[in-house]
Amino acid sequence: MGNYLLRRLIVAVPSLLGISLILFVLLALAPGDPFGELASNPNIPPEVREALRVKFGMDDPILVRYLHWLVAMVHGDWGFSFASRVNVDTLILQRIPTTLYVVGTAQLLALAVALPIGVLAATRPYSIFDQIANTFAFIGFSLPTFFTGLLLILIFSVNLGWLPFVYRTDIHATGWLWYWENIKQAIMPVTVLGLYQAASYTRYIRSAVLDVIKLDYVTTARAKGLDESKVIVKHVVRNALIPVVTLVALQMPTVFGGAIVTEQIFRVPGIGSLLISAILANDTPVIMAVTFVFACLVVLFNLIADILYGWLDPRISFR
Amino acid sequence: MSALAATDATAPQPLLSVRDLTKAFPIRGGLLKREIGSVRAVDGVNFEIGPSETFGLVGESGCGKSTTGRCVLRLIEPSSGELRFEGKDVMSLSGDRLRALRRDIQIIFQDPYASLNPRMTVGAIIGEALTIHGLATSRPQYEARIVHLLETVGLQADHMTRYPHEFSGGQRQRIGIARALAVEPKLIICDEPVSALDVSIQAQVINLLEDLQQRFGIAYLFVAHDLSVVEHISRRVAVMYLGRIVETAASRQLYSTPKHPYTEALLSAVPIPDPSVKRKRIRLKGEVPSPINPPSGCHFHSRCPLAKDICSTEVPKLKESAPGHLVACHFR
Ligand SMILES: Nc1ncnc2c1ncn2[C@@H]1O[C@H](COP(=O)(O)OP(=O)(O)O)[C@@H](O)[C@H]1O
Ligand SMILES: [Mg+2]
């Protein structure tokens, strides 16, 4: 197992190098650079502009710049944000907890909703409950989060005034009130993201359970005289969850990506909105770092999915 | 029914009696998956099994054998009919009493790969039944029982901690048998227990089943699609066609003097070990009709070499044509 992990991590290195090279080249070739604004600013003399470009190596060949980036990265220097005038790693570390809080809670909500509904729907296929669940799931993943998000803002912030529509990290409150304010402002983004995920998880769990429930070993469990609820939990759900767990793990990077939109709508100062503002400001070091973090997440969650799979399914062995 | 009663006059009180058992599965279709028809998988089946007896149930794939077997345990809810086990009405049982029935009747499945939970160890698979029915009061007793069961079916104690995927098909079928034996049942429904196994392994498993019958006095409902497998092990055999039993007789009688044209056709396909004996191969015309839309009257008339007008209008009753030999045909 330890051996397997080590081998997987070693294999991950070349793919991450490849990804970072492609990202770097793409960003370098893209029109516009962080000093574009300086060029049109009449207050900055051309010599200063030129000195800055040289200082940051803007005119070196792409590969040289990539190598500089890589060496700095390995040494823990993630670059400097031109727009925010702070180190990129500080910026990212500032933003990540918020994203983790919102995305993580949304995932928990999604599973808490999807698991019981998916299982119940599958145990009563084509019943009224199943049809209602299916309809809601279908509506759920047909509605984009930017629509449901704005709808919720309209209802709960604008009309009812119950919830704040701008997410803040500088809440002026102490003790319980601080927690309460933090929960209150997370309700809408978490609901929007969570229910959107819940919709697709529900359908996935339902079909996984339907696949397992007709297998002979489930009939065997009933034939042993086990009561139905135990048959479902112990024999059906435990086996149906194997593909579901892997799916959830594999979806995590996509979920972070999808959270960009939600973060944007609710002004959640997470890593997604950092990426958007960096793109708008041509803040290349930040774009590079954030996309690279996303790439690492993809590799990491792939590994997690494989490990979970082997842990849950005794038929898989780590060689 | 009087004919059936007569055949049982010599037999002891039946362990299981099945009367007019039917099962219709709904067919769903359209956008809303509404019920648009039904498959009559089992269509008025009657038979009895005595204690420690093996009763063979034979028929082509899809004729309703598995459904019949599962209905007996009420793993599938029958649409109608009467089931009695040791004289008790099985159809009226529910909840705990139904689960208690599952101590007396067990089932072994065809596919040894699909019938064992891949996430449970062999010990847990066998032991679960012990726990459910409170058959082991302490941990050492529980483990001793499992080891004993494994040894009874020809496996070893150290197999307990392994997972099903580590075993061959034949070994898995033995695990399935050990699991069924755990609750000391009086009847085991063997749903094509050897069909998925290699021929060399088939004999081993059948010998094991016979051996267990002798030691523990278990009765079997032995389902097969192949007459040759059943002949060897059964005392009496019933032949099924599209949800109905068309002929029942003592095993030897059925093989030596088949009466129903369908049985004749099935038998003509069974190879005979003695090459000097020649049997005329009867080829049936057409395919097995769909149970969704079975032929009227006698289900077999569309393929029967003897068919006359009456066959498509009247359902032939299962009646005694010789002592203990029942056949459902207008002409035999
Ligand atoms: N759960 C089910 N739903 C609908 N039809 C079924 C179901 N189970 C079996 N059937 C149908 O009932 C018929 C008998 O099936 P089965 O009892 O499995 O036959 P056998 O065991 O003799 O091969 C087949 O036509 C099959 O398609
Ligand atoms: Mg079958």
XYZ file of C-alpha atoms in Angstrom, chain A:
319
model
C 0.000 0.000 0.000
C 2.742 2.470 0.995
C 4.650 1.324 -2.037
C 1.640 1.869 -4.250
C 1.129 5.380 -2.912
C 4.761 6.261 -3.506
C 4.629 4.957 -7.058
C 1.442 6.890 -7.800
C 2.965 10.095 -6.431
C 6.086 9.647 -8.548
C 3.946 9.087 -11.634
C 2.044 12.272 -10.796
C 5.172 14.440 -11.053
C 5.623 14.286 -14.860
C 1.917 14.897 -15.454
C 1.959 17.941 -13.193
C 5.086 19.215 -14.983
C 3.352 18.753 -18.329
C 0.213 20.494 -17.163
C 2.155 23.436 -15.726
C 4.188 23.829 -18.926
C 1.055 23.908 -21.073
C -0.616 26.376 -18.720
C 2.446 28.589 -18.688
C 2.835 28.651 -22.448
C -0.866 29.320 -22.970
C -0.807 32.207 -20.545
C 2.370 33.618 -22.100
C 0.872 33.472 -25.584
C -2.413 35.023 -24.505
C -2.814 38.674 -25.450
C -2.322 41.300 -22.782
C 0.197 41.336 -19.955
C 0.274 42.712 -16.431
C 2.105 45.833 -17.655
C -0.399 46.593 -20.351
C -1.946 49.189 -18.134
C 1.390 50.832 -17.460
C 1.950 51.286 -21.170
C -1.078 53.517 -21.548
C -0.477 55.386 -18.314
C 1.160 58.713 -19.265
C 2.543 59.268 -15.733
C 5.015 56.404 -16.025
C 8.126 57.105 -18.017
C 9.068 54.483 -20.638
C 12.421 53.837 -18.912
C 10.706 52.774 -15.686
C 8.362 50.510 -17.673
C 11.338 48.988 -19.433
C 13.200 48.464 -16.164
C 10.200 46.699 -14.662
C 9.880 44.409 -17.679
C 13.528 43.476 -17.408
C 13.285 42.990 -13.651
C 10.431 40.510 -14.040
C 12.030 38.851 -17.063
C 9.027 39.647 -19.256
C 11.015 39.641 -22.473
C 12.958 36.399 -21.958
C 12.062 33.398 -24.107
C 9.027 31.456 -22.831
C 10.967 28.361 -21.833
C 13.454 30.371 -19.794
C 10.606 32.110 -18.016
C 8.958 28.737 -17.377
C 12.158 27.379 -15.864
C 12.431 30.457 -13.650
C 8.851 29.958 -12.530
C 9.459 26.263 -11.866
C 12.637 26.799 -9.856
C 10.992 29.538 -7.800
C 7.913 27.336 -7.289
C 10.008 24.422 -6.036
C 11.621 26.835 -3.583
C 8.214 27.860 -2.317
C 8.122 31.185 -4.139
C 4.807 31.333 -5.964
C 5.374 34.735 -7.462
C 4.015 38.189 -6.801
C 0.565 39.460 -7.604
C 0.829 42.679 -9.617
C -2.772 43.589 -8.947
C -2.879 42.950 -5.188
C 0.770 43.721 -4.451
C 1.177 40.674 -2.199
C 2.777 37.292 -2.617
C 0.632 34.836 -4.527
C 0.878 32.122 -1.871
C -0.330 34.535 0.813
C -3.227 35.450 -1.430
C -4.171 31.842 -2.133
C -3.862 30.769 1.482
C -6.118 33.678 2.411
C -8.788 32.584 -0.022
C -8.696 28.794 0.338
C -10.353 28.419 3.777
C -13.458 30.267 2.566
C -13.751 28.088 -0.518
C -13.191 24.914 1.492
C -15.828 26.008 3.995
C -18.445 26.762 1.334
C -17.644 23.880 -1.038
C -17.165 21.356 1.771
C -20.427 22.233 3.482
C -22.206 22.159 0.129
C -20.848 18.654 -0.529
C -22.008 17.439 2.872
C -25.427 18.923 2.193
C -25.517 17.290 -1.242
C -24.727 13.852 0.168
C -27.071 14.256 3.114
C -29.899 15.003 0.679
C -28.973 12.627 -2.137
C -28.166 9.511 -0.144
C -31.514 8.894 1.566
C -33.545 10.094 -1.428
C -31.557 8.060 -3.954
C -31.739 4.902 -1.848
C -35.443 5.288 -1.061
C -36.278 6.005 -4.698
C -34.393 2.904 -5.830
C -36.079 0.645 -3.317
C -39.464 1.752 -4.660
C -38.836 2.161 -8.386
C -41.587 3.923 -10.324
C -43.506 4.730 -7.158
C -44.909 8.213 -6.617
C -41.932 9.002 -4.382
C -39.511 7.869 -7.073
C -41.220 9.945 -9.734
C -41.259 13.063 -7.589
C -37.595 12.544 -6.682
C -36.687 12.060 -10.329
C -38.553 15.156 -11.381
C -36.826 17.299 -8.778
C -33.446 15.837 -9.634
C -34.041 16.619 -13.275
C -35.108 20.188 -12.551
C -32.197 20.500 -10.108
C -29.446 19.853 -12.563
C -31.196 21.620 -15.431
C -31.190 24.930 -13.560
C -27.793 26.602 -13.693
C -26.438 27.885 -10.397
C -26.283 31.465 -11.656
C -30.044 31.323 -12.126
C -30.961 29.707 -8.803
C -28.395 31.900 -7.064
C -29.927 35.120 -8.367
C -33.404 33.776 -7.631
C -32.486 33.124 -4.002
C -30.863 36.547 -3.685
C -33.989 38.121 -5.087
C -36.253 36.275 -2.669
C -34.255 36.118 0.551
C -32.078 39.213 0.367
C -33.955 41.749 -1.739
C -37.595 40.925 -0.959
C -37.472 39.379 2.485
C -34.190 40.856 3.671
C -33.397 37.779 5.746
C -29.969 36.943 4.382
C -27.030 39.114 3.305
C -26.223 38.919 -0.388
C -22.597 39.880 -0.118
C -20.257 37.465 1.602
C -17.901 39.214 3.993
C -14.772 38.088 5.782
C -14.620 41.164 8.005
C -17.652 40.607 10.169
C -17.788 43.045 13.075
C -19.211 40.788 15.699
C -17.844 38.616 18.476
C -18.670 35.272 20.059
C -21.835 33.491 18.995
C -22.976 36.381 16.888
C -19.875 36.025 14.735
C -20.634 32.343 14.105
C -24.259 33.147 13.402
C -23.349 35.821 10.847
C -20.926 33.426 9.197
C -23.559 30.713 8.945
C -26.160 33.151 7.690
C -24.052 34.425 4.817
C -23.079 30.882 3.816
C -26.658 29.610 3.656
C -27.427 30.721 0.098
C -24.172 29.741 -1.625
C -24.123 26.392 0.181
C -27.762 25.708 -0.701
C -27.323 26.617 -4.347
C -24.172 24.563 -4.779
C -25.328 21.711 -2.536
C -28.717 21.188 -4.131
C -27.225 21.382 -7.614
C -24.795 18.600 -6.688
C -27.502 16.699 -4.808
C -29.551 16.500 -8.002
C -26.918 14.616 -9.940
C -25.816 12.536 -6.940
C -29.426 11.456 -6.371
C -29.726 10.069 -9.860
C -26.350 8.412 -9.600
C -27.072 6.803 -6.236
C -30.477 5.649 -7.437
C -29.028 3.855 -10.421
C -26.155 2.368 -8.396
C -28.642 0.993 -5.868
C -30.900 -0.326 -8.633
C -27.911 -2.177 -10.103
C -27.080 -3.851 -6.816
C -30.573 -4.543 -5.510
C -31.319 -7.105 -8.190
C -28.167 -9.140 -7.578
C -28.418 -12.628 -6.154
C -26.491 -11.860 -3.009
C -29.191 -9.398 -1.997
C -31.802 -12.108 -2.514
C -29.488 -14.381 -0.516
C -29.519 -11.893 2.340
C -33.316 -11.853 2.317
C -33.384 -15.637 2.125
C -31.270 -15.762 5.273
C -34.172 -14.117 7.043
C -32.563 -10.684 7.452
C -35.084 -7.901 7.703
C -35.486 -5.596 4.778
C -33.984 -2.436 6.274
C -30.821 -4.338 7.202
C -30.694 -5.942 3.769
C -30.758 -2.475 2.239
C -28.176 -0.904 4.521
C -25.749 -3.761 4.945
C -25.888 -5.510 1.601
C -27.242 -3.024 -0.921
C -26.048 0.425 0.135
C -22.592 -0.702 1.208
C -21.976 -2.188 -2.221
C -23.734 0.534 -4.188
C -21.586 3.147 -2.471
C -18.370 1.823 -4.010
C -18.919 3.544 -7.376
C -20.614 6.528 -5.715
C -17.669 7.281 -3.439
C -15.311 7.193 -6.383
C -17.584 9.440 -8.387
C -17.748 11.986 -5.597
C -13.964 11.971 -5.231
C -13.448 12.336 -8.980
C -15.971 15.166 -9.127
C -14.331 17.253 -6.443
C -12.064 19.258 -8.785
C -15.053 19.938 -11.041
C -16.958 21.038 -7.983
C -14.253 23.554 -7.149
C -14.430 24.758 -10.731
C -18.205 24.968 -10.602
C -17.933 26.901 -7.355
C -16.289 29.738 -9.300
C -19.680 30.768 -10.648
C -21.372 30.519 -7.283
C -18.577 32.445 -5.589
C -18.922 35.128 -8.198
C -22.698 35.479 -7.682
C -22.548 35.707 -3.910
C -19.260 37.622 -3.866
C -17.682 34.858 -1.817
C -14.002 35.803 -1.497
C -12.772 32.316 -2.314
C -10.213 30.947 -4.691
C -12.709 30.965 -7.581
C -13.395 34.666 -7.411
C -9.659 35.217 -7.010
C -9.155 33.472 -10.337
C -11.848 35.537 -12.043
C -10.476 38.855 -10.800
C -6.941 37.782 -11.689
C -8.062 36.974 -15.234
C -9.804 40.338 -15.554
C -6.672 42.128 -14.301
C -4.267 40.095 -16.459
C -2.574 39.084 -13.241
C -0.602 36.196 -14.784
C 1.233 34.903 -11.676
C -2.067 34.502 -9.829
C -3.829 32.857 -12.797
C -0.910 30.492 -13.171
C -0.826 29.590 -9.481
C -4.574 29.090 -9.102
C -4.936 26.949 -12.228
C -1.945 24.956 -11.083
C -3.606 24.409 -7.704
C -6.680 23.134 -9.561
C -4.482 20.752 -11.552
C -2.950 19.440 -8.337
C -6.458 18.921 -6.973
C -7.380 16.807 -10.010
C -4.322 14.602 -9.549
C -4.839 14.385 -5.788
C -8.507 13.449 -5.992
C -7.823 10.853 -8.670
C -5.419 9.249 -6.257
C -7.924 9.506 -3.414
C -10.605 7.904 -5.612
C -8.356 4.961 -6.424
C -7.379 4.452 -2.814
C -10.980 4.623 -1.609
C -11.984 2.163 -4.292
C -9.394 -0.348 -3.191
C -10.248 0.177 0.432
C -13.971 -0.350 -0.116
C -13.760 -3.203 -2.588
C -11.793 -6.243 -1.446
C -11.599 -7.414 -5.058
C -9.161 -4.608 -5.845
C -5.636 -5.022 -4.648
C -2.842 -2.456 -4.711
C 0.068 -3.828 -6.625
